[in-house]
Coordinates of C-alpha atoms in Angstrom, one line a residue:
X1 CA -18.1 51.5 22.8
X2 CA -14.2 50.4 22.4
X3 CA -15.7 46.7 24.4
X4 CA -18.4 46.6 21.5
X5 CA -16.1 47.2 18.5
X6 CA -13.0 45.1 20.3
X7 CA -16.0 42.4 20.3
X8 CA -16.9 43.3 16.9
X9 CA -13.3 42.8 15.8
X10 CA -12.6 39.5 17.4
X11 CA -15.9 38.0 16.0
X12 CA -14.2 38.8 12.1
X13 CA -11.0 37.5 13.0
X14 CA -12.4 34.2 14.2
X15 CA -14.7 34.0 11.5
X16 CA -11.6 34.5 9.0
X17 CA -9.8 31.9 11.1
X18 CA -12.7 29.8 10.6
X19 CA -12.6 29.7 6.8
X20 CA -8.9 29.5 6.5
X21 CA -9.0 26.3 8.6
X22 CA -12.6 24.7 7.0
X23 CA -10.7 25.5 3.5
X24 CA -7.3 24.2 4.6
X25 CA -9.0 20.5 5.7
X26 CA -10.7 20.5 3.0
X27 CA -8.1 20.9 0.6
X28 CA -5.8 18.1 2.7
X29 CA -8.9 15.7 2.6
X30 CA -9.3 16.7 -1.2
X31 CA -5.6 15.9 -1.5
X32 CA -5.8 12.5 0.0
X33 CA -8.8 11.2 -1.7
X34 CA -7.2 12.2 -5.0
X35 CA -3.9 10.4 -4.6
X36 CA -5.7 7.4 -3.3
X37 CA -7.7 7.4 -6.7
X38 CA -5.2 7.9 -8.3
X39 CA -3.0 5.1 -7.1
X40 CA -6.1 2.9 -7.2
X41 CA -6.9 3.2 -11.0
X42 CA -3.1 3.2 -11.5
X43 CA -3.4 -0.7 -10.5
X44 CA -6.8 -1.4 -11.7
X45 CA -5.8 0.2 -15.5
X46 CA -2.4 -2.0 -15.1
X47 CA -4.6 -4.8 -14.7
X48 CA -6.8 -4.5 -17.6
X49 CA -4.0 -3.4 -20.0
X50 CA -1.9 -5.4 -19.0
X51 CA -3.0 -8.5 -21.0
X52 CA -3.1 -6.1 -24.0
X53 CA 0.3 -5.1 -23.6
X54 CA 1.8 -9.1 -23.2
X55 CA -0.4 -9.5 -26.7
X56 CA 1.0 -6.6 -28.3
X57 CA 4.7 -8.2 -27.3
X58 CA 3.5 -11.5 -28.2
X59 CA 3.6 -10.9 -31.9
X60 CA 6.3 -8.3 -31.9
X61 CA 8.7 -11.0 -31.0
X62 CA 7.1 -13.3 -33.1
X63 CA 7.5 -10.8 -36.1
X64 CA 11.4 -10.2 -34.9
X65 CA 12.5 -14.4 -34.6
X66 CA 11.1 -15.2 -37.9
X67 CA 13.3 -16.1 -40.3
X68 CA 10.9 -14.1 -43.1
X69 CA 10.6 -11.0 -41.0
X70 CA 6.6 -12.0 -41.1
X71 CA 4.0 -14.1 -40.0
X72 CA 1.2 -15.9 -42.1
X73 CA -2.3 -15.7 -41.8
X74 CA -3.3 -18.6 -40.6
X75 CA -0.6 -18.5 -37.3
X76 CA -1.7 -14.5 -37.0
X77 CA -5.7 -16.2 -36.4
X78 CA -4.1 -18.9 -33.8
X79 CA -2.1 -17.0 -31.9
X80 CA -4.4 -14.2 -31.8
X81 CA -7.6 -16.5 -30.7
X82 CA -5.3 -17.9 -27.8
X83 CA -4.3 -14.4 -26.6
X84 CA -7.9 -13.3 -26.6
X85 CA -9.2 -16.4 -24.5
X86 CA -6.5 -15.9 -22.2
X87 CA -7.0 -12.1 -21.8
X88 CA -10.8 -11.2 -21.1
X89 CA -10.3 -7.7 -21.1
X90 CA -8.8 -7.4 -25.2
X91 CA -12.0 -7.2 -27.6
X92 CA -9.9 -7.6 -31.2
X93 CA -6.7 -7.8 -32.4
X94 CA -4.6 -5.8 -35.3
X95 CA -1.3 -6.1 -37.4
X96 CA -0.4 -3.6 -39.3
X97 CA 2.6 -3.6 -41.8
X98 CA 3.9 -0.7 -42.4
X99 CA 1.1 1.0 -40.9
X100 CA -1.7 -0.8 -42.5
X101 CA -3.9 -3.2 -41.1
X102 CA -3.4 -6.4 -43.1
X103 CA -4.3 -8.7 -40.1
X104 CA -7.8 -9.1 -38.0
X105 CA -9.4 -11.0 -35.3
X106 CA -11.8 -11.7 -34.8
X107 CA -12.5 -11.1 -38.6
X108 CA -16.1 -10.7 -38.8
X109 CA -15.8 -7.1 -36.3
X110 CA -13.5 -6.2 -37.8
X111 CA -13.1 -6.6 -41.6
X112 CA -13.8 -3.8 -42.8
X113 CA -10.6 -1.9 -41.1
X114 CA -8.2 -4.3 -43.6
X115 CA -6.5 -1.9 -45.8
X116 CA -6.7 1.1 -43.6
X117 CA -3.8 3.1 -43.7
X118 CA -3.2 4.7 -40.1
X119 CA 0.4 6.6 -41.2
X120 CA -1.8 8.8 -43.9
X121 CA -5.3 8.9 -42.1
X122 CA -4.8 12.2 -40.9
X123 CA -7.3 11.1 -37.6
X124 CA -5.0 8.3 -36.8
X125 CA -1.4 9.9 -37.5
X126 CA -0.8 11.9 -35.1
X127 CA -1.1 8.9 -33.0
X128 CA 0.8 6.0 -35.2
X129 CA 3.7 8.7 -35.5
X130 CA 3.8 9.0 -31.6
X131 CA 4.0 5.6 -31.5
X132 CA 6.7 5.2 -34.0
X133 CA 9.0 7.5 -31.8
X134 CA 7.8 6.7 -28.3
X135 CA 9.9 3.0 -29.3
X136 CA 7.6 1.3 -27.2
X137 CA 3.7 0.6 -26.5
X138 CA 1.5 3.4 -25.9
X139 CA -2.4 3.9 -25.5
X140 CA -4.3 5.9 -27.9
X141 CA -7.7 6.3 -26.6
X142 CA -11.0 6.8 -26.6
X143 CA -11.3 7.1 -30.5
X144 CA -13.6 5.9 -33.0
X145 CA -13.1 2.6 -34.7
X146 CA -12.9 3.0 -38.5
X147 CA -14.3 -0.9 -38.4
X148 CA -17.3 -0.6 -36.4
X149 CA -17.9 3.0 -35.2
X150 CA -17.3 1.7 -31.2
X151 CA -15.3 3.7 -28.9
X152 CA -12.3 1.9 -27.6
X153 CA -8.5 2.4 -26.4
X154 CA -5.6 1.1 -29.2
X155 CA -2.8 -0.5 -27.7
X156 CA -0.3 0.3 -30.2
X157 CA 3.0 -1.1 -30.0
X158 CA 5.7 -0.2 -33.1
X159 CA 7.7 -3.3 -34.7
X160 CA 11.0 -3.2 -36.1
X161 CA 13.1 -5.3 -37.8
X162 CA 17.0 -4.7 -38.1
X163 CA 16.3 -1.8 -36.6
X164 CA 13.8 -0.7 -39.5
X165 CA 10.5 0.5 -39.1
X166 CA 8.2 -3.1 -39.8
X167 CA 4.8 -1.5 -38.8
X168 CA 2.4 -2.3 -35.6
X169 CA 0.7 -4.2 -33.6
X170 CA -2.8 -2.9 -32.0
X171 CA -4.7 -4.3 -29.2
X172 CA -8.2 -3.4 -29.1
X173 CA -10.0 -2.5 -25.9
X174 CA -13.6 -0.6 -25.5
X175 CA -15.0 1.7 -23.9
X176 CA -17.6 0.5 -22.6
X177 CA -16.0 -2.2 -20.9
X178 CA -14.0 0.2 -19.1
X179 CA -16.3 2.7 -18.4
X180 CA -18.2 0.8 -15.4
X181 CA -15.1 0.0 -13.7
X182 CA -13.9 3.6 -13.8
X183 CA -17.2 4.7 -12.3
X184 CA -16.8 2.0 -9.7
X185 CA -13.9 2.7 -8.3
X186 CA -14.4 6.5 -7.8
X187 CA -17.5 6.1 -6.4
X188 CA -16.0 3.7 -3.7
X189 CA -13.8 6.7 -3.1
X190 CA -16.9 9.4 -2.5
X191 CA -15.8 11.1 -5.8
X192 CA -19.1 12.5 -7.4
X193 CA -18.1 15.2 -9.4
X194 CA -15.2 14.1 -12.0
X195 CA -14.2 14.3 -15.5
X196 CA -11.7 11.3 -16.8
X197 CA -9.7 12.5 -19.8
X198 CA -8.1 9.8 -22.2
X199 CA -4.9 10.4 -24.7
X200 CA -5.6 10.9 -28.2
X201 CA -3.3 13.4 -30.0
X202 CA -4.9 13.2 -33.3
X203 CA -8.4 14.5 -31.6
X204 CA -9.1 18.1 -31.4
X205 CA -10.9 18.8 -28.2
X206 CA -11.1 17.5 -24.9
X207 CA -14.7 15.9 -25.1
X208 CA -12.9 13.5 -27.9
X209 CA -10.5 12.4 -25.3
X210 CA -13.4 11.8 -22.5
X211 CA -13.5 8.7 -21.2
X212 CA -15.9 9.6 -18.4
X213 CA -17.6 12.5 -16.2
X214 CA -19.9 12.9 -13.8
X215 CA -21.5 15.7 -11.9
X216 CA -20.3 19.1 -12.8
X217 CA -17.0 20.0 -12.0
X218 CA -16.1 23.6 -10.6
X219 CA -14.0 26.5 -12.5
X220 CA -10.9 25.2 -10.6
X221 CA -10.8 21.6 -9.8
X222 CA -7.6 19.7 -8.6
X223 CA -6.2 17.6 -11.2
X224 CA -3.6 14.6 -11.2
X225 CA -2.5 12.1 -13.9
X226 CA -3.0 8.7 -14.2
X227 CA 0.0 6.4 -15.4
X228 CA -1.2 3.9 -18.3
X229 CA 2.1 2.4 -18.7
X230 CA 4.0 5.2 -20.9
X231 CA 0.7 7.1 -21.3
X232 CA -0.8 10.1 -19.1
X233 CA -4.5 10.6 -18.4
X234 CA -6.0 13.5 -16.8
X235 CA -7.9 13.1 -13.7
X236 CA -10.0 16.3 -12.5
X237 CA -12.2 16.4 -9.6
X238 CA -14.3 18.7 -7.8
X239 CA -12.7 19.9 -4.4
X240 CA -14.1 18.6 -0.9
X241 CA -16.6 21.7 0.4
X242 CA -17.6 21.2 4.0
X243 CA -20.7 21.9 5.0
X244 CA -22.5 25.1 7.5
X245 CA -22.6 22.6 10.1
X246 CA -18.6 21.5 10.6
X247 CA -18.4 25.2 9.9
X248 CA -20.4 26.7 12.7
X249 CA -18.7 23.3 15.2
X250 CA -15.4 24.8 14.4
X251 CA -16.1 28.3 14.9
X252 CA -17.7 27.2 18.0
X253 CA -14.3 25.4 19.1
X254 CA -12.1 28.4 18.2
X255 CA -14.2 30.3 20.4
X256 CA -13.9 27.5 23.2
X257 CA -10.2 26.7 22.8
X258 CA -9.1 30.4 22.7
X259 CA -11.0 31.1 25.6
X260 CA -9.0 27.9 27.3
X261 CA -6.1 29.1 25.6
X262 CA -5.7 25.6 24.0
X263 CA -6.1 26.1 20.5
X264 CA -2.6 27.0 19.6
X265 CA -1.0 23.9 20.4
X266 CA -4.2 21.8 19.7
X267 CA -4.8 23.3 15.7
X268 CA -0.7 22.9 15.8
X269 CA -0.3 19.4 16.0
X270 CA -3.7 18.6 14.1
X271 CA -2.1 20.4 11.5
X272 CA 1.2 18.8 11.6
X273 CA -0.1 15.2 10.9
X274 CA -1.9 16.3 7.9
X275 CA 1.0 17.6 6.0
X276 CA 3.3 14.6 7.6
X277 CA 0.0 12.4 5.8
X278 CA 0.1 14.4 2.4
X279 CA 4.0 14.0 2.8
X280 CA 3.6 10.4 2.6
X281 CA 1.2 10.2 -0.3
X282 CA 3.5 12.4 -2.4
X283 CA 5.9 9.6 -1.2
X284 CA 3.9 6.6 -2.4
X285 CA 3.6 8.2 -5.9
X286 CA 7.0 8.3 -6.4
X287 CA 7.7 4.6 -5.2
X288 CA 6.7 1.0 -7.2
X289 CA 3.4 -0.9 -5.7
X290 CA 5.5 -4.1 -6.8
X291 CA 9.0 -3.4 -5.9
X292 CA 9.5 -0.9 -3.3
X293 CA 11.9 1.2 -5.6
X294 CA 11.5 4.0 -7.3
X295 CA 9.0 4.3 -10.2
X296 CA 9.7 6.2 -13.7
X297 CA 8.0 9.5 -12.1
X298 CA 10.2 8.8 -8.9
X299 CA 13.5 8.5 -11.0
X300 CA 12.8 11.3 -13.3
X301 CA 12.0 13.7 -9.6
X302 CA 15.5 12.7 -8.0
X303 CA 17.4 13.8 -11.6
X304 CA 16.4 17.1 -10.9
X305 CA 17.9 16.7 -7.5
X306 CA 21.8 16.6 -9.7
X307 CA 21.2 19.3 -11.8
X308 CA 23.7 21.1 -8.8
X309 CA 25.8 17.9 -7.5
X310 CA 26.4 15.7 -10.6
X311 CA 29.0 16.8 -13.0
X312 CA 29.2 13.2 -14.6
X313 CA 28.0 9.9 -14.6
X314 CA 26.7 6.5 -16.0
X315 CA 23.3 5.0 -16.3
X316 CA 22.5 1.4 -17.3
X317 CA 19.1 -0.2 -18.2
X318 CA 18.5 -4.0 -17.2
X319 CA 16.3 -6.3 -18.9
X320 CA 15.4 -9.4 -17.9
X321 CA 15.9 -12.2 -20.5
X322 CA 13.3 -13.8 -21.7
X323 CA 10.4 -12.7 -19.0
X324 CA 7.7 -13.4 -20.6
X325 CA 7.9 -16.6 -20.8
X326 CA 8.0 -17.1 -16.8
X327 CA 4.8 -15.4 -17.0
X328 CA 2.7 -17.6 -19.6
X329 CA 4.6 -21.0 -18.2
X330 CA 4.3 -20.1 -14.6
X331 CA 1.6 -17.6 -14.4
X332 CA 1.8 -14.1 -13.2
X333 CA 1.6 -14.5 -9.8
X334 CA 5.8 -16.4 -10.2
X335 CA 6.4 -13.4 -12.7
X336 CA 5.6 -11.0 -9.9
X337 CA 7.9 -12.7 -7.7
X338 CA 10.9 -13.1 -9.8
X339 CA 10.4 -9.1 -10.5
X340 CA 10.5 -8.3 -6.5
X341 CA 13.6 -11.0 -5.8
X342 CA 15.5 -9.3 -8.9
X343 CA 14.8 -6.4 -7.6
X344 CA 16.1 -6.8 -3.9
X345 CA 19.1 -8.4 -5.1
X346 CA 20.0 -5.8 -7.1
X347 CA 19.7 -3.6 -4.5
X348 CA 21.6 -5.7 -1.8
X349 CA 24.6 -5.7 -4.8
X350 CA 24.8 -2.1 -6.1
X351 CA 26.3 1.1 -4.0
X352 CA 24.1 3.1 -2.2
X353 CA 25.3 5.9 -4.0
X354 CA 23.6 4.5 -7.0
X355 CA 19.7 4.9 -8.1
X356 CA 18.4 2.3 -8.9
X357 CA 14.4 2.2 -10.3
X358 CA 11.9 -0.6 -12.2
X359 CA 10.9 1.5 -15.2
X360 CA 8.0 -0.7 -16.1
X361 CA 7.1 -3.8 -17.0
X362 CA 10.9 -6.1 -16.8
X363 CA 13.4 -2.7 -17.2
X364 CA 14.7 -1.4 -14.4
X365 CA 17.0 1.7 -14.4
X366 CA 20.5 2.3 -12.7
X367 CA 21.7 5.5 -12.4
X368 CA 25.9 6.3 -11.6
X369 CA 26.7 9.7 -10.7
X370 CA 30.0 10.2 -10.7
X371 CA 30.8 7.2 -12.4
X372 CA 33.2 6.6 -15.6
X373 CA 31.4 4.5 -18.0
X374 CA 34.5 1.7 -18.1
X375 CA 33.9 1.4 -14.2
X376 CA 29.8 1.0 -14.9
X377 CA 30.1 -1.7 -17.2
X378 CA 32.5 -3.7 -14.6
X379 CA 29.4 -3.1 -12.2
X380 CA 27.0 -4.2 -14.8
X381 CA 28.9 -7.2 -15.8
X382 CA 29.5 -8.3 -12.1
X383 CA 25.7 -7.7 -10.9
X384 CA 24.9 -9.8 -14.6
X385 CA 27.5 -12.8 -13.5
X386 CA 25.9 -12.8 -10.2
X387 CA 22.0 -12.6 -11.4
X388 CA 23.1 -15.7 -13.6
X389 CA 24.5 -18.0 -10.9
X390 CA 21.8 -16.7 -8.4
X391 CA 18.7 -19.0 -7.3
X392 CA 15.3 -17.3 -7.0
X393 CA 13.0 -19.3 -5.2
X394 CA 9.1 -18.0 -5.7
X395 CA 6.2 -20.5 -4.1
X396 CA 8.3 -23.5 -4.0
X397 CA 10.0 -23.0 -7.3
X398 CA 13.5 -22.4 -8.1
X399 CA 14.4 -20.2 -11.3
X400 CA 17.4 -19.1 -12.8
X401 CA 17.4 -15.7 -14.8
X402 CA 19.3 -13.5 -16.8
X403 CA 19.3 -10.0 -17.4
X404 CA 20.7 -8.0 -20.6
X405 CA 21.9 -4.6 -19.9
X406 CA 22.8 -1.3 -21.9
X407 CA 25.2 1.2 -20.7
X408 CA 25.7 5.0 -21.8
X409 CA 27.8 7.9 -20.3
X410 CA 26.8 11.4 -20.0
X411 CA 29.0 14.8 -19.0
X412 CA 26.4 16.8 -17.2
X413 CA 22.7 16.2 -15.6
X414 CA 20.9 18.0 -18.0
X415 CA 22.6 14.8 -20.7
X416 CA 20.9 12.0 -18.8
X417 CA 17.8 11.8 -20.4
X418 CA 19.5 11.6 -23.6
X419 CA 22.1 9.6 -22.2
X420 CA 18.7 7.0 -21.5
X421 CA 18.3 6.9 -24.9
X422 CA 22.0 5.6 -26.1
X423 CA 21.6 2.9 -23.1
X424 CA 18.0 2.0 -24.8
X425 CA 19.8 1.6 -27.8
X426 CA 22.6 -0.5 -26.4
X427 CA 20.2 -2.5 -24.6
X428 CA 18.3 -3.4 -27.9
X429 CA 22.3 -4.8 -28.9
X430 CA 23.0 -6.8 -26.4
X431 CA 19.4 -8.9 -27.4
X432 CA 19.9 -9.1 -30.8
X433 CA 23.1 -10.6 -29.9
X434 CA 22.2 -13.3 -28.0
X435 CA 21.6 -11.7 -24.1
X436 CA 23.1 -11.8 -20.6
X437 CA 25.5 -9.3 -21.5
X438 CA 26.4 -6.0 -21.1
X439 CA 26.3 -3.4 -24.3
X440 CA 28.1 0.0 -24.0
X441 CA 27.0 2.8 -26.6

């Protein structure tokens, strides 16, 4: 009797050791196929936005260098024609002073959005007024278009001039353009079951944010975001369920190793390289594809690491001068090259007690603890003398750059996001006034 219910006993416990292993892989495998999507749409949305974005900056600066502070109609139509045959992935293009779309093209799609105010359309101002304090380009998307009805993302970037709110630019990309490639990809990835939620903080609910779903997605799926430049979406995805067969297999080898007395150290070590594996995902989400330094997400995770060791400090932001124009007179390709060998050299130069990260696009982030901020503008200026006299040589070609650079101090950790903020600030100063230099607020 005690053999049968001993028996009895040790049948349940390897069953429950059974399901806690089956539901442990599954969870690591769910894991990795989600940061692998995840860093996989992150490059494939940088892709398609990204000619969007260079638009969007494109007539910003030609707004900012005119002497009139605006741009006629005829040079909106040219510039905007050439930016949409050299960007396949950007349907239409807006201006919109002070919030009101004034400019179109093409004109015929979209002609019937002139006048439309988006700062008192109570569907669109949420949206404009989150671009307005954001201070750089966001996407708003999928909404309706008040022109044609067509779902589509707005890449909305705000203008100003002497530091006074001019109006926007918007950058039109649809839906359905964006929906095959989203589908795509996660298929290549075995991800069947998924719902892909957009931004759009004027919309109500989240089927006015989808972008796309398939499948049906269980009570409690695993979710992750998706970096669009400055804005978030939601990924959720049905968890990896392994079937009666791997589950009866491992029960079976429980049973084997235990009697063998090798499943300790076996299940061990197995177990051990998945979390070492999910330990370097984690890692790669943190860390520029481009660069090798940390990303925005990256830099924001090691703040929190000073909350306890940083009574002070510094942080800079960098800027290099004039970048776009390397990219539309030598093509992308030279742009990325310029950003990695600015980058490496920055790193050789500064202190390894420094944090140094590429925020996006250009800006790259240096952080001083324990740093006064007389001593981080000698660093700045020094690491700006030696950018200028330094030779960066990308597929055969020698360039010379420059960078601008904004400083700000703060007292404390939790002051560092703000201090971001003042160096923003002094970074917009040192353009206006002429570049390669160093600004202090």
């Amino acid at each position: 009797m005690l053999n049968k219910m001993f028996a009895f006993v040790l049948l349940m416990v390897f069953v429950f050791v059974t399901n806690f292993i089956v539901s442990s892989l599954d969870k690591v495998r769910s894991d990795k196929v989600l940061s692998n999507v995840i860093a996989d749409l992150n490059k494939t949305l940088e892709t398609i936005f990204n000619g969007a974005l260079i638009s969007s900056e494109v007539l910003k600066e030609m707004i900012e260098i005119s002497d009139e502070k605006s741009i006629t109609l005829k040079k909106f139509n040219s510039s905007a024609k050439k930016l949409l045959e050299g960007y396949n992935n950007i349907d239409s293009i807006l201006l919109l002073p002070n919030g009101v779309v004034s400019y179109v093209y093409p004109y015929d799609d979209n002609k019937s959005a002139i006048g439309h105010d988006v700062l008192s359309d109570e569907k669109r101002k949420l949206g404009s007024q989150a671009s307005i304090l954001t201070k750089d380009v966001i996407i708003i998307g999928p909404v309706k278009l008040v022109q044609n009805g067509k779902q589509a993302f707005i890449v909305r970037r705000t203008i100003k001039t002497d530091n006074e709110f001019w109006g926007f630019t918007s950058s039109i990309i649809y839906l359905e353009s964006m929906i095959d490639v989203v589908d795509d990809l996660l298929s290549r990835h075995g991800v069947n079951n998924y719902v892909v939620l957009g931004y759009n903080p004027d919309c109500k609910g989240g089927g006015e944010k989808l972008i796309s779903s398939k499948g049906s997605i269980e009570a409690s799926p695993l979710k992750g975001e998706v970096s669009v430049f400055n804005t978030r979406w939601e990924l959720s995805v049905s968890k990896s369920n392994s079937s009666i067969y791997f589950r009866t297999f491992v029960f079976i080898s429980l049973l084997t190793m235990f009697i063998l007395v090798f499943l300790p150290i076996k299940y061990f070590k197995k177990y051990q390289g998945s979390e070492k594996q999910k330990f370097i995902f984690e890692s790669e989400a943190h860390t520029d594809f481009l660069t090798g330094l940390l990303n925005r997400r990256g830099f924001e995770h090691r703040i929190k690491t000073f909350h306890s060791v940083v009574d002070y400090g510094s942080v800079a932001i960098f800027d290099i001068d004039f970048f776009k124009k390397i990219n539309d007179t030598y093509g992308h390709d030279i742009g990325d090259g310029i950003l990695v060998g600015f980058a490496n050299f920055c790193r050789e130069q500064v202190s390894d007690k420094y944090v140094l990260s590429r925020s996006g696009g250009e800006e790259f982030i240096l952080l001083m603890p324990s740093t006064e901020i007389e001593q981080a503008k000698e660093v700045c200026d020094q690491l700006r003398l030696l950018i200028s006299k330094e030779n960066f040589f990308v597929e055969e070609r020698c360039l010379s750059i420059t960078m601008s650079v904004g400083v700000a101090g703060f007292r404390n950790a939790e002051e560092i996001k703000s201090a971001l903020t003042l160096a923003d600030k002094a970074l917009y100063r040192a353009k206006q006034s002429g570049r390669d230099r160093v600004c202090v607020s």
